[in-house]
Every structure is written in structure tokens, then in C-alpha cells.
Coordinates of C-alpha atoms (C1' of nucleotides) in Angstrom, one line a residue:
Chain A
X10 CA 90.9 -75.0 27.2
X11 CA 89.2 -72.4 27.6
X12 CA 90.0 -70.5 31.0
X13 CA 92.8 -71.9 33.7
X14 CA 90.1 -74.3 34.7
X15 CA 90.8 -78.5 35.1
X16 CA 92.3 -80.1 32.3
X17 CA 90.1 -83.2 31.0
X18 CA 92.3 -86.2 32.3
X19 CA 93.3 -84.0 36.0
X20 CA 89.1 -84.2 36.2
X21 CA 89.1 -87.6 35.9
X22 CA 91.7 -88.3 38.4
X23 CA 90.5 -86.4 40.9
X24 CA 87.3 -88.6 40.7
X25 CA 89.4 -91.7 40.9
X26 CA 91.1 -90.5 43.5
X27 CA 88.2 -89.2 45.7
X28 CA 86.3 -92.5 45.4
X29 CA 88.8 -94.9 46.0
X30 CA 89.8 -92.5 49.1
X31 CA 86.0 -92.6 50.3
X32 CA 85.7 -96.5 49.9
X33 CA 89.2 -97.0 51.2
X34 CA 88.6 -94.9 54.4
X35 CA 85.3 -96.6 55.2
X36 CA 86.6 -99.5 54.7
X37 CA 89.7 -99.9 57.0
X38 CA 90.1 -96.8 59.0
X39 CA 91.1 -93.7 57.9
X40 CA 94.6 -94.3 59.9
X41 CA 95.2 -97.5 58.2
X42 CA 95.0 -96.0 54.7
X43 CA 98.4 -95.0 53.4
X44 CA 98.5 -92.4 50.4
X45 CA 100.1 -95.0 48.3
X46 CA 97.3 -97.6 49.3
X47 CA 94.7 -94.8 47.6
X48 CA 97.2 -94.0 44.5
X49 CA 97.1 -98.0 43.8
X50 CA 93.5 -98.2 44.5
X51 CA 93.0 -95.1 42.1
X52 CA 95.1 -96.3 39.3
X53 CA 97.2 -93.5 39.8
X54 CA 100.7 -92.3 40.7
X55 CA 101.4 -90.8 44.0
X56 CA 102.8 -87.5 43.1
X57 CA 99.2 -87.0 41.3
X58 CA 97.3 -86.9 44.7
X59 CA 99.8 -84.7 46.2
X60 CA 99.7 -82.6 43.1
X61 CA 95.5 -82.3 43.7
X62 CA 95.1 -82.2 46.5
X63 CA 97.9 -80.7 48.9
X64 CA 98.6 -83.2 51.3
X65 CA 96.7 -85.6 53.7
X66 CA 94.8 -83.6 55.5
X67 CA 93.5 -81.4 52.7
X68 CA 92.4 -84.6 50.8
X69 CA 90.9 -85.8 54.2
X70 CA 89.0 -82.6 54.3
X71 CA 87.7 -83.3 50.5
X72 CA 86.6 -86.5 51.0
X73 CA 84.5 -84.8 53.6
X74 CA 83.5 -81.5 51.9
X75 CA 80.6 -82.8 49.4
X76 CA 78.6 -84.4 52.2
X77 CA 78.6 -81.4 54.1
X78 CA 78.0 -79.2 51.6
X79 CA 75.0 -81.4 50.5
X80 CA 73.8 -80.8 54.5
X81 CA 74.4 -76.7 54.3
X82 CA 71.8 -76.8 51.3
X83 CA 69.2 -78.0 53.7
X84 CA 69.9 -76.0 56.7
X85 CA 70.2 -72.8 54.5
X86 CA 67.1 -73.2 51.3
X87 CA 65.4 -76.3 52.6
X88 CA 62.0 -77.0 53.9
X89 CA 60.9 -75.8 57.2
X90 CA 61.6 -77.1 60.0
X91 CA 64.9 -77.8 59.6
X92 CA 65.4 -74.5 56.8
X93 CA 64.0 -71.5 57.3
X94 CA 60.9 -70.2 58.0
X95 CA 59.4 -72.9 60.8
X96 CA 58.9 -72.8 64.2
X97 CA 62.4 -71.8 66.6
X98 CA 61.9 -74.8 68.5
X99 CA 61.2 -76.9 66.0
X100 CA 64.0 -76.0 63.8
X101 CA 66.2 -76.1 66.8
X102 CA 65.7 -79.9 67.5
X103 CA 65.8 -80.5 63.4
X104 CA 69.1 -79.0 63.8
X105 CA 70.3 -80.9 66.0
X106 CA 69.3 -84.4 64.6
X107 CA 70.7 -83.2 61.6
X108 CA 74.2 -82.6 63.6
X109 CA 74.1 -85.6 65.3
X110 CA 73.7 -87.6 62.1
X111 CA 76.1 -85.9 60.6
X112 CA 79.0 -86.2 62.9
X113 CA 77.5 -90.0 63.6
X114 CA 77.9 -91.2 60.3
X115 CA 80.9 -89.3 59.3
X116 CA 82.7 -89.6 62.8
X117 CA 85.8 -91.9 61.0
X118 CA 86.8 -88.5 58.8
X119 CA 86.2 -86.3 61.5
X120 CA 88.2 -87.8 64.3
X121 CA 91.2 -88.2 61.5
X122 CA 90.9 -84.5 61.1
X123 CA 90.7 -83.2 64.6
X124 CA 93.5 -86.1 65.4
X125 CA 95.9 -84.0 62.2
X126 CA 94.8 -80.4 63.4
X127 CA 95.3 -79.1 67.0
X128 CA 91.7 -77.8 67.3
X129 CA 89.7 -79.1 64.2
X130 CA 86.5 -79.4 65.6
X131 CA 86.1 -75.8 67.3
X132 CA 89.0 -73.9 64.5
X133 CA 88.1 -75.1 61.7
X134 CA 86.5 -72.8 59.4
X135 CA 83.7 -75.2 58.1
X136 CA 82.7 -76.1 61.5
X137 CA 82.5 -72.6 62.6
X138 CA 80.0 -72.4 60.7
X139 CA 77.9 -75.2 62.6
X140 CA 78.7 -74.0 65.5
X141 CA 77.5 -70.2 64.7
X142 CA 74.2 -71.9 63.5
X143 CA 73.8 -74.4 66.6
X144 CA 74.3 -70.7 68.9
X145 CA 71.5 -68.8 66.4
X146 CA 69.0 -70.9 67.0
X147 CA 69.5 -71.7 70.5
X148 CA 69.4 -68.0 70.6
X149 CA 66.0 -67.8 69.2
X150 CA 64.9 -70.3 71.7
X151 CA 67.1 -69.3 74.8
X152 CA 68.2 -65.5 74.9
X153 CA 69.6 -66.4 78.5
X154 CA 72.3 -68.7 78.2
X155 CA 72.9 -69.2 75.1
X156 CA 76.7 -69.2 74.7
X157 CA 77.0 -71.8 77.7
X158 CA 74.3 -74.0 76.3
X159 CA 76.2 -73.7 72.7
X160 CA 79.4 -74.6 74.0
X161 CA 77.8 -77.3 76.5
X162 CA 75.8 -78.9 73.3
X163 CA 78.8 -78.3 70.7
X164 CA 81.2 -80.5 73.0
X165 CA 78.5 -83.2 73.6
X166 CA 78.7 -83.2 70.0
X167 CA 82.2 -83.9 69.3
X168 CA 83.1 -86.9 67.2
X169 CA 85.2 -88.5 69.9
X170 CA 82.8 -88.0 72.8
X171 CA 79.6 -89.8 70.3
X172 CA 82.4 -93.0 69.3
X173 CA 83.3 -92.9 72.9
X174 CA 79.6 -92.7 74.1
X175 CA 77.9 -95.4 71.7
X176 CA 81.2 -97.5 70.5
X177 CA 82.8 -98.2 73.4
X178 CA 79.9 -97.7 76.6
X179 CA 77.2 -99.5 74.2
X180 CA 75.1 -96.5 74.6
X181 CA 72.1 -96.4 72.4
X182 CA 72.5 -93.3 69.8
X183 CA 68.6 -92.9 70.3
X184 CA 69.1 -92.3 73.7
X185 CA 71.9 -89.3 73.0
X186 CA 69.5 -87.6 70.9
X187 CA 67.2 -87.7 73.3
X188 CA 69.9 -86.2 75.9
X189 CA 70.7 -83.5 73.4
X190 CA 67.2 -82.7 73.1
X191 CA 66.8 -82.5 76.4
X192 CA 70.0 -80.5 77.1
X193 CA 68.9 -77.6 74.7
X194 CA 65.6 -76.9 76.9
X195 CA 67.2 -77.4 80.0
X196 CA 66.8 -73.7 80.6
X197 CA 63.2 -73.4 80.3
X198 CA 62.8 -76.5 82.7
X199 CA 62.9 -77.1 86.5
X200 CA 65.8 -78.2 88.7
X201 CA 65.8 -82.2 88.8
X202 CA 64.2 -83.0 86.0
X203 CA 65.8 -81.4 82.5
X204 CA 69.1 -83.6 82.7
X205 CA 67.5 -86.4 84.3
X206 CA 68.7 -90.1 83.1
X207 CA 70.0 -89.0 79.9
X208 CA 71.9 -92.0 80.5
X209 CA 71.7 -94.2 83.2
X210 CA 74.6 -96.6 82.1
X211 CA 77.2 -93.3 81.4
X212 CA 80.2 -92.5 83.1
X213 CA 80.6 -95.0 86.1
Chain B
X3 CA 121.4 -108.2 93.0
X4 CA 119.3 -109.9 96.0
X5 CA 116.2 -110.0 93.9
X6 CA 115.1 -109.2 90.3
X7 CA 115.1 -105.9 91.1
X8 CA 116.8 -103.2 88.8
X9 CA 120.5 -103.0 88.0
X10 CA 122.2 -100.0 89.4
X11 CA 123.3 -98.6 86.1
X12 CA 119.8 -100.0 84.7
X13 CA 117.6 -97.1 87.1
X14 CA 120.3 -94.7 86.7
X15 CA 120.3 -94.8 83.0
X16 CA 115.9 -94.9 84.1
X17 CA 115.6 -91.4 86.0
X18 CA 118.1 -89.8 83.3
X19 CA 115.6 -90.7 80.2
X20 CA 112.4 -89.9 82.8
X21 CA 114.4 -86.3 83.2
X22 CA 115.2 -85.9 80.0
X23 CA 111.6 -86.8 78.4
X24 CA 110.3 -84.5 81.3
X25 CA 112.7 -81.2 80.2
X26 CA 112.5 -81.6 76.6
X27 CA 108.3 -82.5 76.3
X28 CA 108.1 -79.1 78.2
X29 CA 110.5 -77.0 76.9
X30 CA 109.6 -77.8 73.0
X31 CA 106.2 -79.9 72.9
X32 CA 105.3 -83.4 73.2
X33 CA 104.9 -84.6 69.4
X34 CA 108.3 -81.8 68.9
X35 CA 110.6 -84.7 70.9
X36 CA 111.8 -87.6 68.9
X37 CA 113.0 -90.7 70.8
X38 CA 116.2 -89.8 69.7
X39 CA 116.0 -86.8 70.8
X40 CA 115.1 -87.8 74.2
X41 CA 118.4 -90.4 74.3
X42 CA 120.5 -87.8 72.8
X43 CA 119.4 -85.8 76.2
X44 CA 119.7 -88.6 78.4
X45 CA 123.2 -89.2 76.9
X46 CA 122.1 -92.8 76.5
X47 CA 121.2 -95.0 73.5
X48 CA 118.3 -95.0 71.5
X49 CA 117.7 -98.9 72.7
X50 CA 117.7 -98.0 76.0
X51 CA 114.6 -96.4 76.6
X52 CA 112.8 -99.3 74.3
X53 CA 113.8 -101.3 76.6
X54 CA 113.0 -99.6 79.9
X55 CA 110.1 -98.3 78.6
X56 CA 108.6 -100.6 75.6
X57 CA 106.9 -97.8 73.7
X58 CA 106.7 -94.0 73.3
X59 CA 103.5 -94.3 74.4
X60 CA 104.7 -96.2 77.7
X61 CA 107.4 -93.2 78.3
X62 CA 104.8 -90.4 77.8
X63 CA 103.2 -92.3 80.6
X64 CA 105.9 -92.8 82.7
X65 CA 106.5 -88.8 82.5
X66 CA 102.9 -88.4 83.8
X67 CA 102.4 -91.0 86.9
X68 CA 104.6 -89.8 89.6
X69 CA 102.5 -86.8 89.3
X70 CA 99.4 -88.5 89.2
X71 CA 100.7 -90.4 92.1
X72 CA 101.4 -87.7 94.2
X73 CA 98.2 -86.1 93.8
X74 CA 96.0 -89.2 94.3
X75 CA 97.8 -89.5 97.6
X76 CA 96.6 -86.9 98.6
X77 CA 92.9 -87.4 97.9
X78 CA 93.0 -90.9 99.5
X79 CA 94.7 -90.2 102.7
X80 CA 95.4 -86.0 102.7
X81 CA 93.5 -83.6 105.4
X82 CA 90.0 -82.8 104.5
X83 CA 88.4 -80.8 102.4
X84 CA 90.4 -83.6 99.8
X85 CA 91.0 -85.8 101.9
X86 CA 88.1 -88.3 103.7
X87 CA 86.6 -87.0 106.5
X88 CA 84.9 -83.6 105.3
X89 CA 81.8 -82.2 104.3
X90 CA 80.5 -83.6 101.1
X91 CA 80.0 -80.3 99.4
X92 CA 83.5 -78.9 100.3
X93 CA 85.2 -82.6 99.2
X94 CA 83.5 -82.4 95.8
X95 CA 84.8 -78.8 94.9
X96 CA 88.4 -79.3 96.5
X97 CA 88.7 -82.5 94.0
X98 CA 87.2 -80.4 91.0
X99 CA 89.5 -77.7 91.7
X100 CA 92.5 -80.2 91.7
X101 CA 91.5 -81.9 88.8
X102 CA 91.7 -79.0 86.7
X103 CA 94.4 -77.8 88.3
X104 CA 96.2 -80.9 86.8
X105 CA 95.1 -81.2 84.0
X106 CA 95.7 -77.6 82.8
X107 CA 98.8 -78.4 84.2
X108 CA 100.0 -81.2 82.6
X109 CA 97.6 -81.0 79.3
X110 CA 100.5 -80.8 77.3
X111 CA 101.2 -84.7 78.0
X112 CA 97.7 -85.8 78.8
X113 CA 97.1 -84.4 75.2
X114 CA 99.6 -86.6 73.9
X115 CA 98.4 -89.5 75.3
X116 CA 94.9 -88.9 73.9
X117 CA 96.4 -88.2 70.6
X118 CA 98.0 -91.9 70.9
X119 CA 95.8 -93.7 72.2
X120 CA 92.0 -93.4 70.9
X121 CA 89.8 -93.1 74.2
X122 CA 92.6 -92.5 76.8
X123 CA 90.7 -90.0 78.7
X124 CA 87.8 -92.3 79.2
X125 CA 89.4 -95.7 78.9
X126 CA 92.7 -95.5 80.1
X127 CA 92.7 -97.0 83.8
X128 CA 94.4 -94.2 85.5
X129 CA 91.8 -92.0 84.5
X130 CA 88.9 -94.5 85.2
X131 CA 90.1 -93.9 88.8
X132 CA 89.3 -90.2 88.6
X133 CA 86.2 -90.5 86.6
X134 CA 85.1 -92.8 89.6
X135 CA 85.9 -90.5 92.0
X136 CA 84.1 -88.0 90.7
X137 CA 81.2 -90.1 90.3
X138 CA 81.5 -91.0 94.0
X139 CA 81.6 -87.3 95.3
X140 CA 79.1 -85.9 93.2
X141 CA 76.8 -88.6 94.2
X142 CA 77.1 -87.6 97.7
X143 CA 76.2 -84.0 96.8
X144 CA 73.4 -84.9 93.9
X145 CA 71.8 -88.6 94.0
X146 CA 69.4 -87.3 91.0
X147 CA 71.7 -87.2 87.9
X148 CA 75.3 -88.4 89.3
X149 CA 75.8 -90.3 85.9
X150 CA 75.0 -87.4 83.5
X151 CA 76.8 -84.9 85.8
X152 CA 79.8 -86.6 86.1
X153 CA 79.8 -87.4 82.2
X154 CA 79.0 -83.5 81.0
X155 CA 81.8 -83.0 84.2
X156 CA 84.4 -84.9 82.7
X157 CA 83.9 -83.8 79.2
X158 CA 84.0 -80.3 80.5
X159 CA 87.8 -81.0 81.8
X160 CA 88.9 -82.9 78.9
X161 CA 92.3 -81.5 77.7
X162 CA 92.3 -80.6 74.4
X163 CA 88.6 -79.0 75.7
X164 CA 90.3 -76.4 78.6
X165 CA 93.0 -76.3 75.9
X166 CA 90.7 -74.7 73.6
X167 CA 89.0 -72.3 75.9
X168 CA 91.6 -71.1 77.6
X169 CA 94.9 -70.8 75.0
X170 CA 92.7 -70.4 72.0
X171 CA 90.0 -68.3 73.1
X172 CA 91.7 -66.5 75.4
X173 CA 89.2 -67.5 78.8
X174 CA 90.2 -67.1 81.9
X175 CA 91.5 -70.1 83.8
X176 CA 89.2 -68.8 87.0
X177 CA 86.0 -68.1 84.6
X178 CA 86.1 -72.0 83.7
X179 CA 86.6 -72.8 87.5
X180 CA 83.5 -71.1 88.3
X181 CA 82.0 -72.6 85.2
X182 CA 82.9 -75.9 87.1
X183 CA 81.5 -74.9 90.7
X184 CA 78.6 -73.7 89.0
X185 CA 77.8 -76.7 87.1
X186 CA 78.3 -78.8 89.9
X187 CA 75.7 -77.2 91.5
X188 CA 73.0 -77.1 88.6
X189 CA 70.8 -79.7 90.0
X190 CA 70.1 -78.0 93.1
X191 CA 69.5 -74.5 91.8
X192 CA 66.7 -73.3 89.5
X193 CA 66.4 -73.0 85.9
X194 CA 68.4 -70.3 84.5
X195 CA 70.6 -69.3 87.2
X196 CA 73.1 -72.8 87.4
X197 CA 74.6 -72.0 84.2
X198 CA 74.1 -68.3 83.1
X199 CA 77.4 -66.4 82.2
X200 CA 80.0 -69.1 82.4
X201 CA 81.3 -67.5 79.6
X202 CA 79.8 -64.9 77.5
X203 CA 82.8 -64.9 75.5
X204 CA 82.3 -68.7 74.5
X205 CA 81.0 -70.0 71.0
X206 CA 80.0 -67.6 69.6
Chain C
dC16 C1' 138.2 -113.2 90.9
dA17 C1' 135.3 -115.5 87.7
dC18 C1' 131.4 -115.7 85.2
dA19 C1' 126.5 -115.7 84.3
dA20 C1' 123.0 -112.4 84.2
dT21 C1' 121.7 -108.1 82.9
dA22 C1' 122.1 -103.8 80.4
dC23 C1' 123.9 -101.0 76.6
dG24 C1' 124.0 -98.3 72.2
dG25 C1' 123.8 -97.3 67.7
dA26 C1' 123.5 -99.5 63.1
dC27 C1' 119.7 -101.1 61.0
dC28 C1' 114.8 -101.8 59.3
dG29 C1' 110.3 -100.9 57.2
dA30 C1' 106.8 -97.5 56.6
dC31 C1' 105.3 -93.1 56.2
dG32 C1' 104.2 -88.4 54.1
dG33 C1' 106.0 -85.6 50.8
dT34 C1' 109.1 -83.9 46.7
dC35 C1' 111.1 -83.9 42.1
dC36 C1' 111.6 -84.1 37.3
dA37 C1' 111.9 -86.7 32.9
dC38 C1' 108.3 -87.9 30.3
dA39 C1' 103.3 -88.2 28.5
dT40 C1' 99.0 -86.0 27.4
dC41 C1' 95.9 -82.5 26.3
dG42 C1' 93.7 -79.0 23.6
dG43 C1' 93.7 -74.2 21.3
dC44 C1' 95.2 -72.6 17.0
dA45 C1' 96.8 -72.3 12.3
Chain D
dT15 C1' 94.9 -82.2 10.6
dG16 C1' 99.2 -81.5 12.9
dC17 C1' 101.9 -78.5 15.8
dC18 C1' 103.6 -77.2 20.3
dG19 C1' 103.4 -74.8 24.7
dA20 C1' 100.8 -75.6 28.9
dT21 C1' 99.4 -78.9 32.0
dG22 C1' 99.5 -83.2 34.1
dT23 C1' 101.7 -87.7 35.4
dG24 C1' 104.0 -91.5 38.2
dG25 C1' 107.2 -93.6 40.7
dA26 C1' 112.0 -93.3 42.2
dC27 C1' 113.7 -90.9 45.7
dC28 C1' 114.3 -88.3 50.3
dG29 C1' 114.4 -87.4 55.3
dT30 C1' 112.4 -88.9 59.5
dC31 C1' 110.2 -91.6 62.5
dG32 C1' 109.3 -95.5 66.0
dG33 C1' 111.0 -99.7 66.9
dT34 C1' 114.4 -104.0 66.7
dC35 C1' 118.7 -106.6 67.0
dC36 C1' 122.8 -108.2 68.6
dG37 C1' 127.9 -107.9 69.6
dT38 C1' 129.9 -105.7 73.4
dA39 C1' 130.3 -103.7 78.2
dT40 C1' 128.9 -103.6 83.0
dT41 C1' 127.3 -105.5 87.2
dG42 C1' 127.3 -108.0 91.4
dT43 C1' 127.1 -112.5 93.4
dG44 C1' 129.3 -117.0 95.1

DNA sequence: CACAATACGGACCGACGGTCCACATCGGCA
DNA sequence: TGCCGATGTGGACCGTCGGTCCGTATTGTG
């Protein structure tokens, strides 16, 4: 080969390995999925995935990495409103939705993380990035309180809190993107109204 | 024994594990302490706990309620402003200031429990107790948004949450407490005020 | 004191994440 | 094409964990 890059057959592997990890995960729970169950599914040996990928938590984190690096592309050379060049407050609410479905549909990998690393969802190096986004734009939009409103929004935003919200209280996800949205002009709107019945059913 | 009541040597052996769990989860971490460890303390065997206690989960528990007991004594039948009897205002930031008081803490354990069990802090009927409580006293204060308060309330005094702010970002305990008060307030200030400068130092 | 009920403790179990190394495969080069 | 060092492989193996089991010891009641 030419440089120190992947052999042919390592390639190949990590492929195997990647999907049957994906399709594995979302099928029965990240936390029910053994390494062994993925080597088998893979058609590989289990030293081979420790050998790619690290351990656990970095393959978690792989699993993981194209879908948000697929996202980033958007945010950062897509079409207005949600890439640059729109409207603040329309890119603001593009961001969001694109957050929410996001962390939505990839909430299984996410929790596994946070659940493996102390502070995942605010440490983490990939999410930092999110979060330093989410707090730009709000600051185009909000020079007031924008570090309260990030942190306010970035928590409503966590993995947990959305299974917690929609799983387990039956809330519709329609209705928490209208909460967020509602949350991230709060500060340009009157007392009363800006948080009002963002969900009726919540917290009892 | 009169009754089916507990052998003499049976709650013996009991408060020796309960001190021993309680020493060693605070001296070297919850997820640090092995339930051998813990019997190795307790100078008792391994089987012992399991069957006092049933599960590690069930012992990290058992750590926790006394203190949980004591304190929902005294917001049931303590002296005002916790207690019944006072000004609603007052009641709802004495019982905000206690429960972060005990969760900070105790977050070391309540973290452990979270990390166990998937929605603890929501689902988990000791906590559905203070959720409810809070629910009650901020509806006293606010009838407008009681359900989204309390849930953006509770969220804000989640563990792993003050955990975060407070040993990872280095905020001060007080500057979340006055986030707290101040947030508890929003709905009857106007718009910019409630939430400015909980912490600057947040997300950034 | 006798003896049934209760409790004890540590050997044992299965599963897990992770390591190790004898062996197989790859691919640049002559 | 065939050689051979670099790279990759796989599954036996390891230490540890939470949890179980059961022969033995303790308790307290009639």
C-alpha cells in the first residue's frame, strides 16, 4: 500500500462491522447488544472490533459519527434557512428542528453514550459544537439572555428528557417543537403568554 | 420472635451493610463499590445483603430513604415557611431551596440510581412525590403555566444537570439558587428581566 | 432444652468488556 | 510471478461483576 492508510480486507471489516452494529443497536437496544453479538453478526472475530475501533464506547460513537457529520454539512454549506445566509430567526427555528430530529431519531445511541460517559451530552467534543451553534444563533436573535436561554434550550434538548417526555408521558413530539420554539422567543414576549401550555399533560 | 418481624442478628447484620454502603459510596464513588466490597466492609457475606436487600439497585436505595424520609417530614408536618401553614410565596422557595439542597447533596447516589434505572428521576415513586409537590406549590404561586414550570423546574434540578454546572463548570452553588428563585418567578415578571444573568458563564 | 424457623457466608455461576498471540492475509517490490 | 515483512485476524483466555445456592450456624419460642 501505498501510505499507512487501511489495508483492503481491515476496510471491509470495518464496514461489516459498522452495519451489523447499526442494525443490531436499532434493533434491540443498544444495552442489549453484546460485542460478541456484533462480531457474530459481522462475520468477524472479536479481537477485530476491539482492534478498530477502541472499545465500546468509541464504536458507539462511530456508529453515530456519519449521521452527524451528514447534519454539520447542512448547518455549515447548506441552503438558507437552516445554512447560512437567511434570516436569524428563521435559521434559529431551522436549527432547532434540525436538533430535535436529530437527538429524536438518534436518542437510542445517544443515551448509551451519555449513560458510558459522565457528561456526554454537555463534554463531549462533538456536541460542543451543537451547543456553541444553538448559543450563536440565539445570540443573533437574543443579545440579552442568551447564555440562560442556551442552557435552558440545550437541557430541554437532552436525549433523556425527549424519551422521557414523548415515550413514557405520551407527549406528542409536535407539541415539544412547538415548546422549543416557543421557548427560544420567550424573551421578546410578554409575561403569561411565551411559556404558556407547552404542555398541558407534563409533569403532574 | 412475636411476629414476622426481623431476627436480631438479621437487622444487626441490616444497619452494618446500610453503614457500610453509606461510608464507602462516599468515600470512593457509587459505581467505585463492588457488592463485595460493601460485605467485605460490613464484615458479612456477600449473600447477605442479596438477601436483605434483593438488588444493588434496592441497596443504593436503601442508602438514600432515611434521608429522604427525614426531609419529607419536615415538609409535611415541619414549622412554616416548609411546613403548611405559610405564605405561598415563602412555602415555594423554602421547598426549592431544600430540594436542591438535597440533591447537590446526595447527587452522588441519586446519580446512581438514574444511571440504573432508565427514568428514575421522573418515574421512580419517591420522586413523583416531590415532583407533585412542586407542582402543588408553584400552582399556588402561578395558576398560568404550573405544568411547564414545574417540568423546566424539575429538569433544572436534575442531578447529573447541577452536577454539570456546578463541578464541571465551575458555577457557583448560590448563582444556580438564584437561577432557581428567579425562574420561579418568570411568570409574574416582564420579559427580559425573569431570566437575565443566571449565569453568564453558562454554555457558552 | 429442643427444635423449627430464620439467617449466614462464600463457593459458585454466567455474562460481560477487553487482551493476547499464533496464524492468515495482503500488497509492494524484484 | 513469487517472496516476505507489515498488517490484520479470531477466538481462547482473563479478571470482575452482580447475583444464586445450599450446607451450616444462630435465634428465640413453647
Amino acid at each position: 500500500m501505498v501510505t499507512g492508510s487501511e489495508r483492503a480486507d481491515a476496510a471491509r471489516n470495518r464496514a461489516a462491522i459498522l452495519a451489523a452494529a447499526a442494525e443490531l443497536f436499532d434493533r434491540d437496544g443498544v444495552e442489549q447488544v453484546s460485542m460478541n453479538d456484533i462480531a457474530r453478526a459481522a462475520g468477524v472475530g472479536k479481537g477485530t472490533i476491539f482492534r478498530r475501533f477502541g472499545d465500546r464506547t468509541a464504536l458507539i460513537e462511530a456508529v453515530l459519527l456519519p449521521r452527524s457529520v451528514a447534519m454539520r454539512r447542512l448547518v455549515d454549506h447548506g441552503p438558507p434557512p437552516l445554512g447560512p445566509g437567511g434570516e436569524a430567526a428563521d435559521a434559529l427555528h431551522a436549527y432547532l428542528d434540525l436538533l430535535l430530529d436529530f437527538v429524536w431519531e438518534n436518542r437510542a445511541l445517544i443515551r448509551a453514550l451519555e449513560h458510558r460517559v459522565p457528561h456526554a451530552y454537555y463534554a463531549h467534543s462533538s456536541s460542543r459544537y451543537w451547543l456553541t451553534e444553538l448559543a450563536r444563533r440565539l445570540a443573533a436573535t437574543h443579545p440579552q439572555d442568551t447564555d440562560y436561554l442556551t442552557y435552558i434550550l440545550s437541557t430541554a434538548l437532552r436525549a433523556d428528557v425527549l424519551d422521557y417526555l414523548i415515550s413514557v408521558r405520551g407527549m406528542d413530539p409536535e407539541q415539544v417543537r412547538a415548546g422549543l420554539h416557543r421557548l427560544a422567543v420567550s424573551a421578546t414576549r410578554g409575561p403569561g403568554t411565551p411559556l404558556a401550555d407547552v404542555d398541558r399533560r407534563s409533569v403532574s
